[in-house]
PDB file of C-alpha atoms and ligand atoms in Angstrom:
ATOM      1  CA  MET A   1      22.819-114.153   8.710  1.00 48.00           C
ATOM      2  CA  ASP A   2      25.192-113.571  11.761  1.00 48.00           C
ATOM      3  CA  ASN A   3      28.645-112.996  11.744  1.00 47.00           C
ATOM      4  CA  VAL A   4      29.222-116.590  13.909  1.00 48.00           C
ATOM      5  CA  GLN A   5      32.297-115.813  15.808  1.00 69.00           C
ATOM      6  CA  GLU A   6      32.772-119.303  17.702  1.00 88.00           C
ATOM      7  CA  THR A   7      30.568-122.530  15.773  1.00 96.00           C
ATOM      8  CA  LYS A   8      26.700-122.107  17.665  1.00 98.00           C
ATOM      9  CA  VAL A   9      25.266-125.477  17.994  1.00 98.00           C
ATOM     10  CA  ALA A  10      21.180-125.871  17.166  1.00 99.00           C
ATOM     11  CA  LEU A  11      18.633-128.841  18.624  1.00 99.00           C
ATOM     12  CA  VAL A  12      15.623-128.699  16.334  1.00 99.00           C
ATOM     13  CA  THR A  13      13.022-131.646  17.779  1.00 99.00           C
ATOM     14  CA  GLY A  14      11.117-132.987  15.137  1.00 98.00           C
ATOM     15  CA  ALA A  15      13.878-132.439  11.753  1.00 99.00           C
ATOM     16  CA  SER A  16      13.070-135.822  10.095  1.00 98.00           C
ATOM     17  CA  ARG A  17      11.000-134.279   7.974  1.00 97.00           C
ATOM     18  CA  GLY A  18       8.858-131.306   7.086  1.00 98.00           C
ATOM     19  CA  ILE A  19       9.191-128.115   8.754  1.00 98.00           C
ATOM     20  CA  GLY A  20      11.669-129.236  11.167  1.00 98.00           C
ATOM     21  CA  LYS A  21      14.015-130.759   8.568  1.00 98.00           C
ATOM     22  CA  ALA A  22      13.398-127.352   6.459  1.00 99.00           C
ATOM     23  CA  CYS A  23      14.808-125.255  10.263  1.00 99.00           C
ATOM     24  CA  ALA A  24      17.887-127.483  10.023  1.00 99.00           C
ATOM     25  CA  ILE A  25      19.637-127.257   6.740  1.00 99.00           C
ATOM     26  CA  ALA A  26      18.371-123.348   6.753  1.00 99.00           C
ATOM     27  CA  LEU A  27      19.849-123.187  10.431  1.00 98.00           C
ATOM     28  CA  ALA A  28      23.267-124.965   8.935  1.00 98.00           C
ATOM     29  CA  LYS A  29      23.626-122.919   5.811  1.00 98.00           C
ATOM     30  CA  ALA A  30      23.993-120.096   8.633  1.00 98.00           C
ATOM     31  CA  GLY A  31      26.839-121.612  10.059  1.00 98.00           C
ATOM     32  CA  TYR A  32      24.684-123.732  13.135  1.00 98.00           C
ATOM     33  CA  LYS A  33      26.238-127.537  14.023  1.00 98.00           C
ATOM     34  CA  VAL A  34      23.025-128.809  13.813  1.00 99.00           C
ATOM     35  CA  VAL A  35      21.449-131.027  15.807  1.00 99.00           C
ATOM     36  CA  VAL A  36      18.278-133.345  14.248  1.00 99.00           C
ATOM     37  CA  ASN A  37      15.991-134.880  16.653  1.00 99.00           C
ATOM     38  CA  TYR A  38      13.468-137.535  15.617  1.00 98.00           C
ATOM     39  CA  ASN A  39      10.953-139.794  16.599  1.00 98.00           C
ATOM     40  CA  SER A  40      11.133-143.151  14.700  1.00 98.00           C
ATOM     41  CA  ASN A  41      12.342-142.372  11.156  1.00 98.00           C
ATOM     42  CA  ASP A  42      16.252-143.308  10.794  1.00 98.00           C
ATOM     43  CA  ALA A  43      16.563-143.272   7.506  1.00 98.00           C
ATOM     44  CA  ALA A  44      15.020-139.781   7.263  1.00 98.00           C
ATOM     45  CA  ALA A  45      17.096-137.976   9.708  1.00 98.00           C
ATOM     46  CA  GLN A  46      20.122-139.633   7.795  1.00 98.00           C
ATOM     47  CA  GLU A  47      18.453-137.207   5.312  1.00 98.00           C
ATOM     48  CA  THR A  48      18.986-134.678   6.907  1.00 99.00           C
ATOM     49  CA  ILE A  49      21.857-134.821   7.767  1.00 98.00           C
ATOM     50  CA  LYS A  50      22.964-135.348   4.524  1.00 98.00           C
ATOM     51  CA  ALA A  51      21.677-131.950   3.620  1.00 98.00           C
ATOM     52  CA  ILE A  52      23.221-130.230   6.748  1.00 98.00           C
ATOM     53  CA  GLU A  53      25.991-131.679   4.909  1.00 98.00           C
ATOM     54  CA  GLU A  54      26.133-130.361   1.871  1.00 98.00           C
ATOM     55  CA  ALA A  55      25.387-127.162   3.315  1.00 98.00           C
ATOM     56  CA  GLY A  56      28.727-127.286   4.671  1.00 98.00           C
ATOM     57  CA  SER A  57      28.034-127.474   8.219  1.00 98.00           C
ATOM     58  CA  GLU A  58      27.971-130.898  10.555  1.00 98.00           C
ATOM     59  CA  GLY A  59      25.257-132.994  12.679  1.00 98.00           C
ATOM     60  CA  ILE A  60      23.871-135.600  14.457  1.00 98.00           C
ATOM     61  CA  ALA A  61      21.211-137.561  14.341  1.00 99.00           C
ATOM     62  CA  VAL A  62      19.458-138.311  17.905  1.00 99.00           C
ATOM     63  CA  LYS A  63      16.119-140.419  18.369  1.00 98.00           C
ATOM     64  CA  ALA A  64      14.528-139.252  21.495  1.00 99.00           C
ATOM     65  CA  ASN A  65      10.798-139.294  22.294  1.00 98.00           C
ATOM     66  CA  THR A  66      10.105-135.939  23.188  1.00 99.00           C
ATOM     67  CA  ALA A  67       7.105-137.136  25.388  1.00 98.00           C
ATOM     68  CA  ASP A  68       9.438-138.656  27.350  1.00 98.00           C
ATOM     69  CA  LEU A  69      11.253-136.993  29.705  1.00 98.00           C
ATOM     70  CA  LYS A  70      14.267-139.195  30.582  1.00 98.00           C
ATOM     71  CA  ALA A  71      14.726-139.393  26.809  1.00 98.00           C
ATOM     72  CA  VAL A  72      14.840-135.820  26.945  1.00 98.00           C
ATOM     73  CA  GLN A  73      17.733-135.925  29.273  1.00 98.00           C
ATOM     74  CA  ASP A  74      19.783-138.167  27.292  1.00 98.00           C
ATOM     75  CA  MET A  75      19.066-135.921  24.368  1.00 98.00           C
ATOM     76  CA  MET A  76      20.558-132.773  26.163  1.00 98.00           C
ATOM     77  CA  ARG A  77      23.654-134.252  27.512  1.00 98.00           C
ATOM     78  CA  THR A  78      24.599-136.383  24.165  1.00 98.00           C
ATOM     79  CA  VAL A  79      24.387-132.279  22.350  1.00 98.00           C
ATOM     80  CA  VAL A  80      26.451-130.928  25.823  1.00 98.00           C
ATOM     81  CA  LYS A  81      29.032-134.347  25.280  1.00 98.00           C
ATOM     82  CA  THR A  82      29.039-133.855  21.802  1.00 98.00           C
ATOM     83  CA  TYR A  83      29.073-129.756  21.308  1.00 98.00           C
ATOM     84  CA  GLY A  84      29.668-128.820  24.428  1.00 97.00           C
ATOM     85  CA  LYS A  85      26.708-126.062  24.259  1.00 98.00           C
ATOM     86  CA  ILE A  86      23.510-125.880  22.640  1.00 98.00           C
ATOM     87  CA  ASP A  87      22.410-122.322  22.124  1.00 98.00           C
ATOM     88  CA  LEU A  88      19.565-123.030  19.603  1.00 98.00           C
ATOM     89  CA  LEU A  89      16.248-125.089  20.576  1.00 99.00           C
ATOM     90  CA  VAL A  90      13.809-125.366  17.923  1.00 99.00           C
ATOM     91  CA  ASN A  91      11.172-127.178  19.855  1.00 98.00           C
ATOM     92  CA  ASN A  92       9.500-128.043  16.824  1.00 98.00           C
ATOM     93  CA  ALA A  93       8.335-131.923  16.767  1.00 98.00           C
ATOM     94  CA  GLY A  94       4.348-132.129  17.374  1.00 98.00           C
ATOM     95  CA  ILE A  95       1.442-134.284  15.635  1.00 98.00           C
ATOM     96  CA  CYS A  96      -2.030-132.903  14.918  1.00 96.00           C
ATOM     97  CA  LYS A  97      -5.055-135.018  14.809  1.00 95.00           C
ATOM     98  CA  ASP A  98      -8.017-133.713  13.069  1.00 92.00           C
ATOM     99  CA  GLU A  99     -11.399-135.162  15.156  1.00 94.00           C
ATOM    100  CA  PHE A 100     -14.634-133.114  15.883  1.00 94.00           C
ATOM    101  CA  VAL A 101     -14.812-132.084  20.037  1.00 95.00           C
ATOM    102  CA  LEU A 102     -17.655-134.727  20.453  1.00 96.00           C
ATOM    103  CA  MET A 103     -16.045-137.914  18.552  1.00 95.00           C
ATOM    104  CA  MET A 104     -12.349-136.920  20.458  1.00 94.00           C
ATOM    105  CA  SER A 105     -10.825-139.961  21.868  1.00 95.00           C
ATOM    106  CA  ALA A 106      -9.063-140.115  25.112  1.00 97.00           C
ATOM    107  CA  ASP A 107      -6.069-141.613  23.044  1.00 96.00           C
ATOM    108  CA  THR A 108      -6.161-138.319  21.106  1.00 96.00           C
ATOM    109  CA  ILE A 109      -6.151-136.486  23.845  1.00 97.00           C
ATOM    110  CA  ASP A 110      -3.368-137.869  26.199  1.00 98.00           C
ATOM    111  CA  GLN A 111      -1.316-137.979  23.280  1.00 98.00           C
ATOM    112  CA  CYS A 112      -1.811-134.071  22.047  1.00 98.00           C
ATOM    113  CA  LEU A 113      -1.080-133.508  25.171  1.00 98.00           C
ATOM    114  CA  ASP A 114       2.021-135.287  25.846  1.00 98.00           C
ATOM    115  CA  ILE A 115       3.852-134.538  22.521  1.00 98.00           C
ATOM    116  CA  ASN A 116       2.707-130.525  21.985  1.00 98.00           C
ATOM    117  CA  ILE A 117       2.818-130.047  25.448  1.00 99.00           C
ATOM    118  CA  LYS A 118       4.880-132.262  27.464  1.00 98.00           C
ATOM    119  CA  GLY A 119       7.026-132.207  25.176  1.00 99.00           C
ATOM    120  CA  TYR A 120       7.774-128.789  24.482  1.00 99.00           C
ATOM    121  CA  LEU A 121       8.154-128.504  28.447  1.00 99.00           C
ATOM    122  CA  TYR A 122      10.748-130.718  29.181  1.00 99.00           C
ATOM    123  CA  CYS A 123      13.029-129.753  25.807  1.00 99.00           C
ATOM    124  CA  ALA A 124      12.871-126.361  26.558  1.00 98.00           C
ATOM    125  CA  GLN A 125      13.611-127.102  30.373  1.00 98.00           C
ATOM    126  CA  ALA A 126      16.953-129.446  29.499  1.00 98.00           C
ATOM    127  CA  ALA A 127      17.565-126.650  27.029  1.00 98.00           C
ATOM    128  CA  ALA A 128      17.602-123.926  29.305  1.00 98.00           C
ATOM    129  CA  LEU A 129      19.590-125.242  32.426  1.00 97.00           C
ATOM    130  CA  LYS A 130      22.327-125.744  29.652  1.00 97.00           C
ATOM    131  CA  MET A 131      21.547-121.913  28.823  1.00 97.00           C
ATOM    132  CA  PHE A 132      21.577-121.302  32.167  1.00 93.00           C
ATOM    133  CA  SER A 133      25.676-121.175  32.708  1.00 90.00           C
ATOM    134  CA  LYS A 134      26.057-119.192  29.768  1.00 92.00           C
ATOM    135  CA  LYS A 135      23.553-116.411  29.937  1.00 94.00           C
ATOM    136  CA  LYS A 136      23.286-116.557  26.276  1.00 97.00           C
ATOM    137  CA  GLY A 137      20.721-118.607  24.155  1.00 98.00           C
ATOM    138  CA  CYS A 138      17.500-118.525  22.773  1.00 98.00           C
ATOM    139  CA  ILE A 139      14.629-120.889  22.527  1.00 99.00           C
ATOM    140  CA  ILE A 140      11.556-120.667  19.642  1.00 99.00           C
ATOM    141  CA  ASN A 141       8.813-122.989  19.893  1.00 99.00           C
ATOM    142  CA  VAL A 142       6.650-124.014  17.237  1.00 99.00           C
ATOM    143  CA  SER A 143       3.227-122.496  17.284  1.00 99.00           C
ATOM    144  CA  SER A 144       0.611-122.607  14.950  1.00 98.00           C
ATOM    145  CA  VAL A 145      -1.580-120.653  13.991  1.00 98.00           C
ATOM    146  CA  SER A 146      -5.139-122.789  15.493  1.00 97.00           C
ATOM    147  CA  SER A 147      -4.005-121.381  18.590  1.00 98.00           C
ATOM    148  CA  VAL A 148      -5.663-117.961  17.267  1.00 96.00           C
ATOM    149  CA  PHE A 149      -7.565-119.251  14.334  1.00 95.00           C
ATOM    150  CA  ALA A 150     -10.314-121.639  15.220  1.00 95.00           C
ATOM    151  CA  ASN A 151      -9.903-124.642  12.254  1.00 91.00           C
ATOM    152  CA  GLU A 152     -13.210-127.075  12.497  1.00 91.00           C
ATOM    153  CA  GLY A 153     -11.621-130.557  13.966  1.00 93.00           C
ATOM    154  CA  GLN A 154      -9.157-129.088  15.867  1.00 95.00           C
ATOM    155  CA  THR A 155     -10.169-128.482  19.207  1.00 97.00           C
ATOM    156  CA  VAL A 156      -7.523-130.710  20.680  1.00 97.00           C
ATOM    157  CA  TYR A 157      -4.877-129.491  18.377  1.00 97.00           C
ATOM    158  CA  SER A 158      -5.421-125.736  18.964  1.00 98.00           C
ATOM    159  CA  SER A 159      -5.462-126.418  22.851  1.00 98.00           C
ATOM    160  CA  THR A 160      -2.338-128.001  22.948  1.00 98.00           C
ATOM    161  CA  LYS A 161      -0.567-124.699  20.124  1.00 98.00           C
ATOM    162  CA  GLY A 162      -2.130-121.975  23.215  1.00 98.00           C
ATOM    163  CA  ALA A 163      -0.451-123.562  25.419  1.00 99.00           C
ATOM    164  CA  VAL A 164       2.274-122.963  23.753  1.00 99.00           C
ATOM    165  CA  ASN A 165       1.857-119.586  23.128  1.00 98.00           C
ATOM    166  CA  ALA A 166       1.309-119.118  26.641  1.00 98.00           C
ATOM    167  CA  MET A 167       4.007-120.985  28.104  1.00 98.00           C
ATOM    168  CA  THR A 168       6.509-118.979  25.661  1.00 99.00           C
ATOM    169  CA  MET A 169       5.512-115.537  26.869  1.00 98.00           C
ATOM    170  CA  THR A 170       5.877-116.668  30.500  1.00 98.00           C
ATOM    171  CA  MET A 171       9.007-118.697  30.098  1.00 98.00           C
ATOM    172  CA  ALA A 172      10.227-115.236  28.598  1.00 98.00           C
ATOM    173  CA  LYS A 173       9.855-113.102  31.125  1.00 98.00           C
ATOM    174  CA  GLU A 174      11.519-115.669  33.406  1.00 98.00           C
ATOM    175  CA  LEU A 175      14.670-116.091  31.342  1.00 98.00           C
ATOM    176  CA  ALA A 176      14.899-112.546  30.178  1.00 98.00           C
ATOM    177  CA  PRO A 177      17.417-112.114  33.312  1.00 98.00           C
ATOM    178  CA  ARG A 178      18.926-114.803  32.459  1.00 97.00           C
ATOM    179  CA  GLY A 179      19.941-113.692  28.889  1.00 98.00           C
ATOM    180  CA  ILE A 180      17.632-116.364  26.955  1.00 98.00           C
ATOM    181  CA  ARG A 181      15.144-115.288  24.883  1.00 98.00           C
ATOM    182  CA  VAL A 182      11.854-117.085  24.391  1.00 99.00           C
ATOM    183  CA  ASN A 183      10.185-116.799  21.014  1.00 99.00           C
ATOM    184  CA  ALA A 184       6.868-118.548  19.161  1.00 99.00           C
ATOM    185  CA  ILE A 185       6.234-118.556  15.646  1.00 99.00           C
ATOM    186  CA  ALA A 186       2.559-119.788  14.994  1.00 98.00           C
ATOM    187  CA  PRO A 187       2.823-121.041  10.636  1.00 98.00           C
ATOM    188  CA  GLY A 188      -0.698-121.531   8.931  1.00 98.00           C
ATOM    189  CA  PHE A 189      -0.914-124.501   6.249  1.00 97.00           C
ATOM    190  CA  ILE A 190       2.800-125.804   5.066  1.00 98.00           C
ATOM    191  CA  ALA A 191       3.156-128.002   2.684  1.00 97.00           C
ATOM    192  CA  THR A 192       4.278-131.182   4.775  1.00 97.00           C
ATOM    193  CA  ASP A 193       3.384-134.443   5.252  1.00 94.00           C
ATOM    194  CA  MET A 194       0.772-133.424   8.258  1.00 92.00           C
ATOM    195  CA  VAL A 195      -1.217-131.186   5.648  1.00 92.00           C
ATOM    196  CA  ASP A 196      -0.810-134.011   2.938  1.00 91.00           C
ATOM    197  CA  GLN A 197      -3.361-136.051   5.648  1.00 88.00           C
ATOM    198  CA  ILE A 198      -5.799-133.169   5.342  1.00 89.00           C
ATOM    199  CA  PRO A 199      -8.939-134.708   2.365  1.00 89.00           C
ATOM    200  CA  GLU A 200      -8.694-132.638  -1.416  1.00 91.00           C
ATOM    201  CA  GLU A 201     -11.642-130.837  -1.367  1.00 92.00           C
ATOM    202  CA  ILE A 202     -11.211-129.216   2.065  1.00 90.00           C
ATOM    203  CA  GLN A 203      -7.332-128.659   0.991  1.00 91.00           C
ATOM    204  CA  LEU A 204      -8.497-126.987  -1.860  1.00 92.00           C
ATOM    205  CA  LYS A 205     -11.546-125.135   0.544  1.00 92.00           C
ATOM    206  CA  ASN A 206      -8.755-124.208   2.978  1.00 92.00           C
ATOM    207  CA  ILE A 207      -6.345-122.743   0.328  1.00 96.00           C
ATOM    208  CA  GLU A 208      -9.627-119.774  -0.802  1.00 96.00           C
ATOM    209  CA  LYS A 209      -9.232-118.510   2.689  1.00 96.00           C
ATOM    210  CA  ILE A 210      -5.681-118.127   2.501  1.00 97.00           C
ATOM    211  CA  PRO A 211      -5.372-114.062   0.755  1.00 98.00           C
ATOM    212  CA  PHE A 212      -1.773-115.341  -0.647  1.00 98.00           C
ATOM    213  CA  GLY A 213      -3.963-118.747  -2.106  1.00 97.00           C
ATOM    214  CA  ARG A 214      -1.234-121.013  -1.686  1.00 97.00           C
ATOM    215  CA  TYR A 215      -0.008-123.047   1.100  1.00 97.00           C
ATOM    216  CA  GLY A 216       3.576-121.438   2.807  1.00 98.00           C
ATOM    217  CA  THR A 217       7.109-123.321   1.804  1.00 98.00           C
ATOM    218  CA  PRO A 218       8.856-124.820   4.988  1.00 98.00           C
ATOM    219  CA  GLU A 219      11.327-123.498   3.927  1.00 98.00           C
ATOM    220  CA  GLU A 220       9.852-119.723   4.132  1.00 98.00           C
ATOM    221  CA  VAL A 221       9.062-120.984   7.750  1.00 98.00           C
ATOM    222  CA  ALA A 222      12.937-122.217   8.587  1.00 99.00           C
ATOM    223  CA  ASP A 223      14.058-118.469   6.954  1.00 98.00           C
ATOM    224  CA  THR A 224      11.645-116.323   9.620  1.00 98.00           C
ATOM    225  CA  VAL A 225      13.121-119.390  12.449  1.00 99.00           C
ATOM    226  CA  VAL A 226      17.193-118.285  11.321  1.00 98.00           C
ATOM    227  CA  MET A 227      16.150-114.392  11.449  1.00 98.00           C
ATOM    228  CA  LEU A 228      14.116-114.922  14.802  1.00 98.00           C
ATOM    229  CA  ALA A 229      17.482-116.533  16.310  1.00 98.00           C
ATOM    230  CA  SER A 230      19.866-113.851  14.604  1.00 98.00           C
ATOM    231  CA  ASP A 231      21.199-111.361  17.199  1.00 97.00           C
ATOM    232  CA  ALA A 232      18.855-108.897  14.210  1.00 98.00           C
ATOM    233  CA  CYS A 233      16.495-110.120  17.064  1.00 98.00           C
ATOM    234  CA  SER A 234      18.475-109.800  20.046  1.00 98.00           C
ATOM    235  CA  TYR A 235      15.554-107.131  21.430  1.00 98.00           C
ATOM    236  CA  ILE A 236      12.487-109.789  20.929  1.00 98.00           C
ATOM    237  CA  THR A 237      11.368-111.649  23.230  1.00 99.00           C
ATOM    238  CA  GLY A 238       7.247-113.344  24.674  1.00 98.00           C
ATOM    239  CA  GLN A 239       6.519-112.565  20.939  1.00 98.00           C
ATOM    240  CA  VAL A 240       3.978-114.844  18.917  1.00 98.00           C
ATOM    241  CA  LEU A 241       4.981-114.355  14.859  1.00 98.00           C
ATOM    242  CA  VAL A 242       2.255-115.568  12.492  1.00 98.00           C
ATOM    243  CA  ILE A 243       3.572-116.836   9.136  1.00 98.00           C
ATOM    244  CA  ASP A 244       0.064-117.623   7.322  1.00 98.00           C
ATOM    245  CA  GLY A 245      -0.095-115.799   4.142  1.00 98.00           C
ATOM    246  CA  GLY A 246      -2.515-113.460   6.000  1.00 98.00           C
ATOM    247  CA  LEU A 247      -5.420-116.661   6.764  1.00 97.00           C
ATOM    248  CA  SER A 248      -5.461-115.004  10.410  1.00 96.00           C
ATOM    249  CA  LEU A 249      -6.893-111.484   9.382  1.00 96.00           C
TER     250      LEU A 249
HETATM  251  P1  LIG B   1       5.532-133.398  10.100  1.00 66.90           P
HETATM  252  O1  LIG B   1       5.696-133.048   8.718  1.00 66.90           O
HETATM  253  O2  LIG B   1       4.274-134.369  10.463  1.00 66.90           O
HETATM  254  O3  LIG B   1       6.700-134.023  11.144  1.00 66.90           O
HETATM  255  C1  LIG B   1       6.994-134.286  12.469  1.00 66.90           C
HETATM  256  C2  LIG B   1       7.620-134.441  13.116  1.00 66.90           C
HETATM  257  O4  LIG B   1       7.820-134.527  14.501  1.00 66.90           O
HETATM  258  C3  LIG B   1       8.974-135.224  12.467  1.00 66.90           C
HETATM  259  O5  LIG B   1      10.196-135.661  12.172  1.00 66.90           O
HETATM  260  C4  LIG B   1       8.211-136.211  13.281  1.00 66.90           C
HETATM  261  O6  LIG B   1       9.381-137.347  13.400  1.00 66.90           O
HETATM  262  C5  LIG B   1       8.299-135.753  14.734  1.00 66.90           C
HETATM  263  N1  LIG B   1       8.107-136.466  15.728  1.00 66.90           N
HETATM  264  C6  LIG B   1       6.772-137.131  16.341  1.00 66.90           C
HETATM  265  N2  LIG B   1       6.831-136.969  16.610  1.00 66.90           N
HETATM  266  C7  LIG B   1       7.574-136.965  18.039  1.00 66.90           C
HETATM  267  C8  LIG B   1       8.159-137.348  19.198  1.00 66.90           C
HETATM  268  N3  LIG B   1       7.294-138.066  19.839  1.00 66.90           N
HETATM  269  N4  LIG B   1       9.147-136.802  19.467  1.00 66.90           N
HETATM  270  C9  LIG B   1      10.312-136.672  18.274  1.00 66.90           C
HETATM  271  N5  LIG B   1       9.537-136.634  17.398  1.00 66.90           N
HETATM  272  C10 LIG B   1       8.284-136.696  16.971  1.00 66.90           C
HETATM  273  O7  LIG B   1       5.110-132.123  10.475  1.00 66.90           O
HETATM  274  P2  LIG B   1       5.476-130.569  10.443  1.00 66.90           P
HETATM  275  O8  LIG B   1       4.212-130.321   9.352  1.00 66.90           O
HETATM  276  O9  LIG B   1       6.763-130.565   9.593  1.00 66.90           O
HETATM  277  O10 LIG B   1       5.111-129.872  11.378  1.00 66.90           O
HETATM  278  C11 LIG B   1       5.878-129.584  12.771  1.00 66.90           C
HETATM  279  C12 LIG B   1       5.236-128.480  13.381  1.00 66.90           C
HETATM  280  O11 LIG B   1       4.923-127.137  13.166  1.00 66.90           O
HETATM  281  C13 LIG B   1       4.778-129.411  14.432  1.00 66.90           C
HETATM  282  O12 LIG B   1       4.156-128.739  16.052  1.00 66.90           O
HETATM  283  C14 LIG B   1       3.153-128.530  14.201  1.00 66.90           C
HETATM  284  O13 LIG B   1       2.503-128.454  15.130  1.00 66.90           O
HETATM  285  C15 LIG B   1       3.741-127.284  13.700  1.00 66.90           C
HETATM  286  N6  LIG B   1       2.874-127.367  12.545  1.00 66.90           N
HETATM  287  C16 LIG B   1       2.581-127.170  11.167  1.00 66.90           C
HETATM  288  C17 LIG B   1       2.125-126.403  10.242  1.00 66.90           C
HETATM  289  C18 LIG B   1       1.844-127.304   8.954  1.00 66.90           C
HETATM  290  O14 LIG B   1       0.792-126.968   8.457  1.00 66.90           O
HETATM  291  N7  LIG B   1       2.341-128.468   8.400  1.00 66.90           N
HETATM  292  C19 LIG B   1       1.350-125.846  10.538  1.00 66.90           C
HETATM  293  C20 LIG B   1       1.607-124.635  11.850  1.00 66.90           C
HETATM  294  C21 LIG B   1       2.110-125.654  12.781  1.00 66.90           C
HETATM  295  P3  LIG B   1       9.190-138.582  12.877  1.00 66.90           P
HETATM  296  O15 LIG B   1       9.659-138.628  11.625  1.00 66.90           O
HETATM  297  O16 LIG B   1      10.995-139.991  13.093  1.00 66.90           O
HETATM  298  O17 LIG B   1       8.419-139.632  12.926  1.00 66.90           O
END
């Protein structure tokens, strides 16, 4: 944990549930004020805020579809109006629609590309513009092990996460001279609503493929995010850190 002198401010997209919620709570415990972005579930977002307060920090919930540029720009204005700055963006809001390549619908392709790629770019650009003047900041993009390890049914999803890895490297190079670090994490199977949608027999087969013999927890991913955001990792940029219990080995 950093010895936070001036309280840092983090924006976590998709923080009403799952990995994003765990990141918001872990960052609150590490001393950050946290902006909780979400798309639809007001009550769930308020639950995250409650957990942030129980962790001894504070936060606000901001409803915004990250695939909507204007909504993202308005959200960033709200962040800066409320807290004066942004130190950390966790680009996490994403969707997964498993469809075999021959069955893929145009809707699935559009939705996944809009949220998982355009949404990440909109948020990263909006955050970097605010970090730029301070010459300091950190962006962590939540990718997936599917970007480096083929899972049947995930042609669209893995394409979007491969794009996240590529944008991470390029942004890292462009923003390093401005003091902004950009990294990605690539979780394997993590026990959230996203994985709950997978039929039970496929889940059992998935677990057999994981050397640790279990799914990861959102908290294990969140701890990695806190570590990557901390000064302990101040010389790390442009990397994709896989957190998958050995699945991709
Ligand atoms: P999840 O449980 O399904 O939660 C998704 C979160 O994203 C919710 O807070 C949801 O908000 C929000 N969201 C979805 N679309 C949004 C949009 N257009 N704008 C703003 N917020 C939006 O997902 P998760 O499992 O925590 O996954 C989080 C990230 O980790 C995703 O990028 C996913 O690809 C990645 N990941 C997950 C796994 C895994 O096994 N779970 C593995 C690798 C990578 P609402 O509640 O308001 O709908």
